[in-house]
mmCIF file of C-alpha atoms in Angstrom:
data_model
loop_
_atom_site.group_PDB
_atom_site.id
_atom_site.type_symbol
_atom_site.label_atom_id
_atom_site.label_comp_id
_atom_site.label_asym_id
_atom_site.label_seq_id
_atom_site.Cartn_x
_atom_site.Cartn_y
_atom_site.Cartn_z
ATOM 1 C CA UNK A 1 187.924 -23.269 117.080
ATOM 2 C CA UNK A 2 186.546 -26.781 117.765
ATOM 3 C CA UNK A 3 182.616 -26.659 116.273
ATOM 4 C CA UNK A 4 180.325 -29.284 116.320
ATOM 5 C CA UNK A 5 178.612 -29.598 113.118
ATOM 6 C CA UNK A 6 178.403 -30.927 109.678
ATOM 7 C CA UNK A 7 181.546 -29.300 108.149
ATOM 8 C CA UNK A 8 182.961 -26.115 107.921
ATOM 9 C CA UNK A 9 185.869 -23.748 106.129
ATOM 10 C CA UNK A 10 188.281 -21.422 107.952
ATOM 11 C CA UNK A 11 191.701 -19.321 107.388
ATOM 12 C CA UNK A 12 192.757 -19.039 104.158
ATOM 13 C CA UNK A 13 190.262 -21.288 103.529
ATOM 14 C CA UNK A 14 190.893 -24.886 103.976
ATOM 15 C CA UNK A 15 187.782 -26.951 104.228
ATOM 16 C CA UNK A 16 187.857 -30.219 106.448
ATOM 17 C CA UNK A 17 185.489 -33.133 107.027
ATOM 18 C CA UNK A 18 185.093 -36.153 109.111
ATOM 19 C CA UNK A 19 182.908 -38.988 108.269
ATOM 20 C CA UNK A 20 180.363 -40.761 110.413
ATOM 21 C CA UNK A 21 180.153 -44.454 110.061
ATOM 22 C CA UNK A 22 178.410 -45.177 113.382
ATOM 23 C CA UNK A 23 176.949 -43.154 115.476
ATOM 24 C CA UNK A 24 179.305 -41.008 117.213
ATOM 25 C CA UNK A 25 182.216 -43.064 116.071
ATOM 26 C CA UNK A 26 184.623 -40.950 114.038
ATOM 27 C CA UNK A 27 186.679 -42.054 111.130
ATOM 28 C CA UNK A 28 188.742 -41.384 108.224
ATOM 29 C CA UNK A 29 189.398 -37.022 108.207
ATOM 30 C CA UNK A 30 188.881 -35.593 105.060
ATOM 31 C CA UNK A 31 190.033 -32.708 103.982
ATOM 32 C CA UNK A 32 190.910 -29.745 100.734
ATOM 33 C CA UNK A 33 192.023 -26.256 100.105
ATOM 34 C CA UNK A 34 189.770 -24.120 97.317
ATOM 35 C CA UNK A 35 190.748 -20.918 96.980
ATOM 36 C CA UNK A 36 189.499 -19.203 93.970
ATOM 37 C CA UNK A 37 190.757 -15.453 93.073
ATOM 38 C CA UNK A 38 189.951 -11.815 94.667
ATOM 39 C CA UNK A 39 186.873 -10.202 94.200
ATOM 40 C CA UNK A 40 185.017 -13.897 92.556
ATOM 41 C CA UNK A 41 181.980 -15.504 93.873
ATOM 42 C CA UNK A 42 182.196 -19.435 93.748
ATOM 43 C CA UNK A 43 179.130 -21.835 94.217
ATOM 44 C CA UNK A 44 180.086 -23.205 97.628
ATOM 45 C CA UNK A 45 176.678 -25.571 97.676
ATOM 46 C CA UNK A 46 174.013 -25.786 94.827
ATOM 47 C CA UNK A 47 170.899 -28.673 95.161
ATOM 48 C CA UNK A 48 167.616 -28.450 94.049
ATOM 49 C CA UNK A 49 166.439 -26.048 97.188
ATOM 50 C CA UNK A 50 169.139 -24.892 98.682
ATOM 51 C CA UNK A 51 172.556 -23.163 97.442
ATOM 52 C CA UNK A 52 175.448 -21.265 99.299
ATOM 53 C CA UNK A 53 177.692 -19.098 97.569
ATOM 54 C CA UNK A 54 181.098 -17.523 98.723
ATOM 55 C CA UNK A 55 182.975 -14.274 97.818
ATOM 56 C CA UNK A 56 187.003 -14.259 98.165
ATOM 57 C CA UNK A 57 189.216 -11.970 98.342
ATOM 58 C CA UNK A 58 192.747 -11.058 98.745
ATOM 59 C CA UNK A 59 195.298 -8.569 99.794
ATOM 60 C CA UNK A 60 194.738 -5.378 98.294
ATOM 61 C CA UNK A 61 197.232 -3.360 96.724
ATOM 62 C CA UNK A 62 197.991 -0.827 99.929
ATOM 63 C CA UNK A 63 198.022 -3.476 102.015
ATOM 64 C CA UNK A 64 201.628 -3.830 103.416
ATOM 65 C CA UNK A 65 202.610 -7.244 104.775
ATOM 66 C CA UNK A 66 204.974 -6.615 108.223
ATOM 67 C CA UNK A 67 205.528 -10.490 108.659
ATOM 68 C CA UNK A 68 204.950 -13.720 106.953
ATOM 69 C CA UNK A 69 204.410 -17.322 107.994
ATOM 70 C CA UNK A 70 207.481 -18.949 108.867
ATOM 71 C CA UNK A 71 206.520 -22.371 106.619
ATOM 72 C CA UNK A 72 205.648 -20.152 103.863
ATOM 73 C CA UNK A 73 206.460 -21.606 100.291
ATOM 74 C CA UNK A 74 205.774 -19.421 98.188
ATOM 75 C CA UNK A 75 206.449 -15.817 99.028
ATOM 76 C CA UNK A 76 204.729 -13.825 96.050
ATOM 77 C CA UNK A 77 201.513 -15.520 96.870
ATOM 78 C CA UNK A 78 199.558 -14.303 99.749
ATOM 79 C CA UNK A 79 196.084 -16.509 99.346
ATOM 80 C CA UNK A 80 192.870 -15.620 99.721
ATOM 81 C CA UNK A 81 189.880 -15.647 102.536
ATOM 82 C CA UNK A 82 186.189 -15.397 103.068
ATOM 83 C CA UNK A 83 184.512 -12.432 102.656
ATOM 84 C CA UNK A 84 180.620 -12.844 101.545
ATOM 85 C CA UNK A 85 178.011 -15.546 101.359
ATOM 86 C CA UNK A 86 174.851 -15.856 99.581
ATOM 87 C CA UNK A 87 171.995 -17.809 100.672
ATOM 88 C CA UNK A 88 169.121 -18.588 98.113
ATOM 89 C CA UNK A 89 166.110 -21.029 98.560
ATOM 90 C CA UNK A 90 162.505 -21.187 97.960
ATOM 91 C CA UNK A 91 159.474 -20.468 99.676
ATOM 92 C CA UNK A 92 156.482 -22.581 99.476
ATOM 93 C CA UNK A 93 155.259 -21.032 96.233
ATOM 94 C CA UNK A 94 158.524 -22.189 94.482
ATOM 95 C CA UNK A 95 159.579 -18.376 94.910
ATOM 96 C CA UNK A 96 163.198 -17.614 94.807
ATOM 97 C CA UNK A 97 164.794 -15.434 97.698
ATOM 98 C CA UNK A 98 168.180 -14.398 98.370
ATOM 99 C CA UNK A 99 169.716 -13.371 101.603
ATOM 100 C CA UNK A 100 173.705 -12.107 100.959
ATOM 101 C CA UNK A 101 176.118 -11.680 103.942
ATOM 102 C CA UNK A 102 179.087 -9.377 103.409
ATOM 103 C CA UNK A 103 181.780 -8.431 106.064
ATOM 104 C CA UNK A 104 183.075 -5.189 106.883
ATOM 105 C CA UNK A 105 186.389 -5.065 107.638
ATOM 106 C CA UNK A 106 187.024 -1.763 109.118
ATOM 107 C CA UNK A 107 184.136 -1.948 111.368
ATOM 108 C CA UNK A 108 185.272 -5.925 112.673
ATOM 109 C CA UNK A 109 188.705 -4.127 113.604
ATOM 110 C CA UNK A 110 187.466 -1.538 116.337
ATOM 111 C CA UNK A 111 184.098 -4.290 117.513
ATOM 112 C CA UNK A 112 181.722 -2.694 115.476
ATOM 113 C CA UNK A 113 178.714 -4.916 114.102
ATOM 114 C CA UNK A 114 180.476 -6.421 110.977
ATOM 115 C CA UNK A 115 177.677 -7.920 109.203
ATOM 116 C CA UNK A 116 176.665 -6.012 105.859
ATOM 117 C CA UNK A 117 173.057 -8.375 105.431
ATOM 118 C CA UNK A 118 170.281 -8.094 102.876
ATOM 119 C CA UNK A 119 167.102 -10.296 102.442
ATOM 120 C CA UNK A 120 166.144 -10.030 98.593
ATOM 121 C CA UNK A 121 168.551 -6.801 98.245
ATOM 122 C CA UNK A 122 166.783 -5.149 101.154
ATOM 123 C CA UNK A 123 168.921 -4.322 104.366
ATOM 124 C CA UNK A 124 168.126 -6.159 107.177
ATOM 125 C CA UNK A 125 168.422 -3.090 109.709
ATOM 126 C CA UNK A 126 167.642 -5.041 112.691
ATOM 127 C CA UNK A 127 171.347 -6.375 112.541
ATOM 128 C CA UNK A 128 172.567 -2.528 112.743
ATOM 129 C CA UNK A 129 171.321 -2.282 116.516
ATOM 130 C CA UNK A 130 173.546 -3.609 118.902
ATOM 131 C CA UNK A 131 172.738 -6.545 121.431
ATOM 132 C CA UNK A 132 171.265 -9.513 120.767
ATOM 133 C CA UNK A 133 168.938 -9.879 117.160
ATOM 134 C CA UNK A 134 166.590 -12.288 115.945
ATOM 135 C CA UNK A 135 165.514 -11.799 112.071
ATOM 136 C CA UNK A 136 162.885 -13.420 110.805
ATOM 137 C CA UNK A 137 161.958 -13.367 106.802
ATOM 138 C CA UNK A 138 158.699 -12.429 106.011
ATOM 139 C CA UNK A 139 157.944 -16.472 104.738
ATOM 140 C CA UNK A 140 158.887 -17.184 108.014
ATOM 141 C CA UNK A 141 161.173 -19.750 106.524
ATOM 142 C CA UNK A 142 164.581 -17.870 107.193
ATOM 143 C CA UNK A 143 165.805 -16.783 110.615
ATOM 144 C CA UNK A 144 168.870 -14.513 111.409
ATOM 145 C CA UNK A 145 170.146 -14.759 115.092
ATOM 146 C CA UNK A 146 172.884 -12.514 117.054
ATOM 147 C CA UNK A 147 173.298 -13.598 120.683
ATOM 148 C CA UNK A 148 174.034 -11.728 123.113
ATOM 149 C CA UNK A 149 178.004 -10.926 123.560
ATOM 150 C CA UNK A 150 178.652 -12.610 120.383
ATOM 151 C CA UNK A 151 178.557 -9.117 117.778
ATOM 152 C CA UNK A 152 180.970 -10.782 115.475
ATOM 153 C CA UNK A 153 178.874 -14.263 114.758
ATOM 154 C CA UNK A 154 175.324 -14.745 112.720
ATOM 155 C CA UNK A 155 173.453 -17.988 112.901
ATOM 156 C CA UNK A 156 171.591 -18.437 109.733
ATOM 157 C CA UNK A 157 168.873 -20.921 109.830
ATOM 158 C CA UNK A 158 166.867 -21.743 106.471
ATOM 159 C CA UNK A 159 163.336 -23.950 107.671
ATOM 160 C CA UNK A 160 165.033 -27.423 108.079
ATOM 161 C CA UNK A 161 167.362 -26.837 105.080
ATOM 162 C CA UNK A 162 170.370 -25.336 106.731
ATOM 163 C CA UNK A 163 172.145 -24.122 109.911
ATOM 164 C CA UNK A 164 174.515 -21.818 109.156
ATOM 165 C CA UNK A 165 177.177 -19.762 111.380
ATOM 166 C CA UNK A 166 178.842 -16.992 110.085
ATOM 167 C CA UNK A 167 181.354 -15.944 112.220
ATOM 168 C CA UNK A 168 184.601 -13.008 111.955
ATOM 169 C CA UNK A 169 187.820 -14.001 112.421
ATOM 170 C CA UNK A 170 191.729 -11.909 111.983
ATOM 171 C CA UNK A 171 194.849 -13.704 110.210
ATOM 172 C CA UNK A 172 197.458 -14.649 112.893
ATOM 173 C CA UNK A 173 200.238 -15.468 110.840
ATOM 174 C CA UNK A 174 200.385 -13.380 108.003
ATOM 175 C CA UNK A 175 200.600 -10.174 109.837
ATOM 176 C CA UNK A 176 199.517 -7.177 107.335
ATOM 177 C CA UNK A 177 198.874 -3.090 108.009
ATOM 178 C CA UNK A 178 195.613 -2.839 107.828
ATOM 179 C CA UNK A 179 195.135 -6.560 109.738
ATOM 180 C CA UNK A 180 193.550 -8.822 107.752
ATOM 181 C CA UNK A 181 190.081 -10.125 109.022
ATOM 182 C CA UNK A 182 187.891 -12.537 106.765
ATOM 183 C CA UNK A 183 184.710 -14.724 107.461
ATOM 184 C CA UNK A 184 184.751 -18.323 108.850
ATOM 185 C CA UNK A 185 181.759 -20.539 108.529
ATOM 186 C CA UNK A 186 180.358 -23.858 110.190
ATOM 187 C CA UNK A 187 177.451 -25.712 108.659
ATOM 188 C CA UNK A 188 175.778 -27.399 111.821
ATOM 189 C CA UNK A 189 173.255 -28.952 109.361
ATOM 190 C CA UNK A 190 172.687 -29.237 106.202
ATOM 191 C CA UNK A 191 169.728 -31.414 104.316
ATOM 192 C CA UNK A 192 170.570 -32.184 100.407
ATOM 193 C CA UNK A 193 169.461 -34.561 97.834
ATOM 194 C CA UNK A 194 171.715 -36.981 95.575
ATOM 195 C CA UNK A 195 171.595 -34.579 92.586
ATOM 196 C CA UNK A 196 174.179 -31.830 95.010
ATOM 197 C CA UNK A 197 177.138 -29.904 93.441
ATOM 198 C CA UNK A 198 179.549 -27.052 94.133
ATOM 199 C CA UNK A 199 183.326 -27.536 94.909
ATOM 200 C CA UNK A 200 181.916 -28.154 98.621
ATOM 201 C CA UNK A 201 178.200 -29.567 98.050
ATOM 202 C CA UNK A 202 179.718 -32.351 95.985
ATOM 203 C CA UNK A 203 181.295 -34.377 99.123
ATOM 204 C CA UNK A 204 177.772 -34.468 100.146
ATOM 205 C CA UNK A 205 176.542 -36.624 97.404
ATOM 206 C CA UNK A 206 176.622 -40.690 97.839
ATOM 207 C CA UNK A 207 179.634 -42.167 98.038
ATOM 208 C CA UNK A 208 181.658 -38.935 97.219
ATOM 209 C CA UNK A 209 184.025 -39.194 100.185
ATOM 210 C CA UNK A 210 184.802 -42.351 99.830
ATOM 211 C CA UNK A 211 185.614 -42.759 96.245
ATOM 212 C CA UNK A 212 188.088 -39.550 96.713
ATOM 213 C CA UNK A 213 189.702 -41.394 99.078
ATOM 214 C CA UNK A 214 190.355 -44.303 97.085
ATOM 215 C CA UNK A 215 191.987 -41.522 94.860
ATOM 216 C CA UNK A 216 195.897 -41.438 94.336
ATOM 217 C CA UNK A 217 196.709 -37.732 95.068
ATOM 218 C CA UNK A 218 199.112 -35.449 95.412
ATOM 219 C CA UNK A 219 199.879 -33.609 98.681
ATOM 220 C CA UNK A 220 201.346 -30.605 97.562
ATOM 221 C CA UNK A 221 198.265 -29.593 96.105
ATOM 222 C CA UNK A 222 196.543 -29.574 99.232
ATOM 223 C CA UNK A 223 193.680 -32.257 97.892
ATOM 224 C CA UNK A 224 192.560 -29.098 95.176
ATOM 225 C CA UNK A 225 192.012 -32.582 92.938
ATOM 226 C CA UNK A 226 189.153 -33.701 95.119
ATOM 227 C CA UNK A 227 187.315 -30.980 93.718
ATOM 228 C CA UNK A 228 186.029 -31.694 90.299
ATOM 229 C CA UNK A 229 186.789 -29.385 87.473
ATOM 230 C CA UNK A 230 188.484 -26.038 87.679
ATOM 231 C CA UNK A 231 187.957 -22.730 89.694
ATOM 232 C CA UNK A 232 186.116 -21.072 86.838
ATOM 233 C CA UNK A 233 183.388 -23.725 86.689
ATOM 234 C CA UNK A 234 182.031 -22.771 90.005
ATOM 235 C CA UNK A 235 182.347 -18.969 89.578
ATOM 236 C CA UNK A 236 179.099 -16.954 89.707
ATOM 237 C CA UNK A 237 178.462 -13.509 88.344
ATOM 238 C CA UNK A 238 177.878 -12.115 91.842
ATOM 239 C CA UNK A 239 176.855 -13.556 95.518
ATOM 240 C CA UNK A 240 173.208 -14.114 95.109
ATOM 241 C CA UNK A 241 173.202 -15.221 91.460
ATOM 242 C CA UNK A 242 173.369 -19.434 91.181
ATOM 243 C CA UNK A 243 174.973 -19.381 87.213
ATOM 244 C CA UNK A 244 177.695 -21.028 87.655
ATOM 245 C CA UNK A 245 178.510 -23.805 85.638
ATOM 246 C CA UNK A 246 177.340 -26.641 87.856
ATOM 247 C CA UNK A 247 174.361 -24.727 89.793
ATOM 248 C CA UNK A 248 171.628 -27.485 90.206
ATOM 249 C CA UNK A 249 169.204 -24.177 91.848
ATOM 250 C CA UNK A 250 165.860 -24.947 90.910
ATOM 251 C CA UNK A 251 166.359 -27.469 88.250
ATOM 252 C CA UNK A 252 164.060 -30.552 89.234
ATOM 253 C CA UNK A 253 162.870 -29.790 92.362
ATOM 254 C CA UNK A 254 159.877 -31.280 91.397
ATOM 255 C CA UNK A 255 161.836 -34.474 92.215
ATOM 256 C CA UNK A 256 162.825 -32.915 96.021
ATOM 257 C CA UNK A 257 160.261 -35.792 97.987
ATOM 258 C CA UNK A 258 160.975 -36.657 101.449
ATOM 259 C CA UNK A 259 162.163 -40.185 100.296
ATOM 260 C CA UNK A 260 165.243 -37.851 98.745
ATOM 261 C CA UNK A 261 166.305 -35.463 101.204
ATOM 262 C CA UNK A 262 169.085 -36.267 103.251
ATOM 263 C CA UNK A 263 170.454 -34.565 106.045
ATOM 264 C CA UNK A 264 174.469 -34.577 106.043
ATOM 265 C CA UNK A 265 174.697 -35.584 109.493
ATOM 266 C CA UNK A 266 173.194 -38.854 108.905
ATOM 267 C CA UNK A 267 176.511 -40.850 107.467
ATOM 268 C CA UNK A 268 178.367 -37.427 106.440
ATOM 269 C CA UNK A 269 180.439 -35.084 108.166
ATOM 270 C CA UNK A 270 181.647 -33.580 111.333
ATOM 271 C CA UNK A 271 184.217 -31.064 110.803
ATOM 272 C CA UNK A 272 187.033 -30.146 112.527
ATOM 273 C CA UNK A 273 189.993 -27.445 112.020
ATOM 274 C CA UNK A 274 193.379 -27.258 110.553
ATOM 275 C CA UNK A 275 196.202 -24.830 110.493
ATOM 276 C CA UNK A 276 196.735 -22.474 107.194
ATOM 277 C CA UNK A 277 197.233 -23.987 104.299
ATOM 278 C CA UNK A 278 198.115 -21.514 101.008
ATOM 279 C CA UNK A 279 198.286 -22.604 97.682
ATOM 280 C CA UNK A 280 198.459 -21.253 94.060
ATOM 281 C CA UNK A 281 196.488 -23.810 91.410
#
């Protein structure tokens, strides 16, 4: 699926960026695999104001694969996909608040509404009626939008922090009984500050792109060594917790002045999409 925004992650999940130099000019693609392990919840993107948190998860144990990808290299390993986000900022008071996004599975198979939401562990029971849905939190900083004919996609908007779409998606080449479905996601904007981390956050920083491109690396590992550190350093206890090793959540946001804000799409990325890429680290 060709979006238009600031970068996203799909499939199995392979994240992929292009830069902006000039204006609408594209450039260099940039691109890595994370996949982390079943059940975990990884800090995605973790600033001042602002982090986004993903669950993964795997095959389970009943699950019985019919058909595998032709290219596939490893047979015993079957990857892992998108299942949850969390979403936490703060309100004008400095106030924590935590919106999590889980899919169900089972309900995305027959074109039910997939979309397990909550809003500070509360369920957001506007999403359970079908047709179109607009949430709004009651800071009036975070919106929740379903359009019309689109039951299987949120757009997540946090004041002028984050766009956010959350869409469902099935696994084409690894063909499994029950199907496999998962959770896509496309940042259409995205405002951080110099300080920003996570294994996805970090290309956002100054200068991150282009010094990992200046790295030698190794293809087989699917650019995993763009990421700095290892798995476990971005693992949170659960989707709406930011603990993990490098969370920057709340720490200095005294410092978060205009002058330091910087939206993505000026000089960062515009993603585009790959094929499947699986890899054990």
């Amino acid at each position: 699926m060709p979006w238009a925004g600031i970068a996203f992650g799909m499939l199995d999940p392979h994240f992929e960026i292009t830069r902006l130099n000039n204006g609408n000019q594209l450039n260099s693609s940039f691109s890595f695999d994370f996949h982390g392990e079943d059940g975990k919840n990884y800090c995605m993107v973790s600033d001042n104001l602002l982090e986004v948190i993903v669950q993964m998860f795997s095959l389970s144990p009943d699950s019985v694969v019919l058909q595998r990808p032709v290219e596939e290299v490893d047979p015993f390993f079957e990857g892992t996909w998108m299942k949850g986000f969390g979403i936490l900022y703060h309100d004008q008071s400095q106030e924590p608040h935590r919106i999590s996004i889980l899919l169900n599975p089972a309900a995305d198979r027959i074109g039910e509404q997939p979309f397990n939401a909550t809003f500070d562990g509360v369920p957001m029971v506007a999403l359970e009626a079908p047709g179109p849905v607009l949430w709004k939190s009651p800071d009036g900083l975070a919106t929740v939008v379903r359009e019309a004919g689109r039951i299987n996609s949120l757009l997540v908007s946090i004041s002028d922090l984050l766009e956010m779409e959350v869409v469902t998606d099935s696994e084409k080449e690894l063909i499994a009984d029950p199907p496999i479905h998962f959770l896509n996601f496309n940042f259409r904007n995205i405002t951080t500050t110099p300080s920003v981390h996570g294994f996805l956050g970090q290309m956002f920083a100054p200068g991150a792109i282009a010094e990992r491109l200046d790295m030698g690396t190794l293809e087989g590992l699917r650019h995993r060594e763009y990421v700095e550190g290892t798995d476990d350093d971005y693992a949170a206890s659960s989707l709406t917790e930011a603990d993990c090793s490098f969370s920057r959540f709340g720490k200095g946001a005294e410092n978060n002045d205009a002058g330091e804000l910087a939206g993505a799409s000026a000089g960062l990325p515009h993603a585009v999409s790959s094929g499947r890429r699986l890899l054990r680290l």
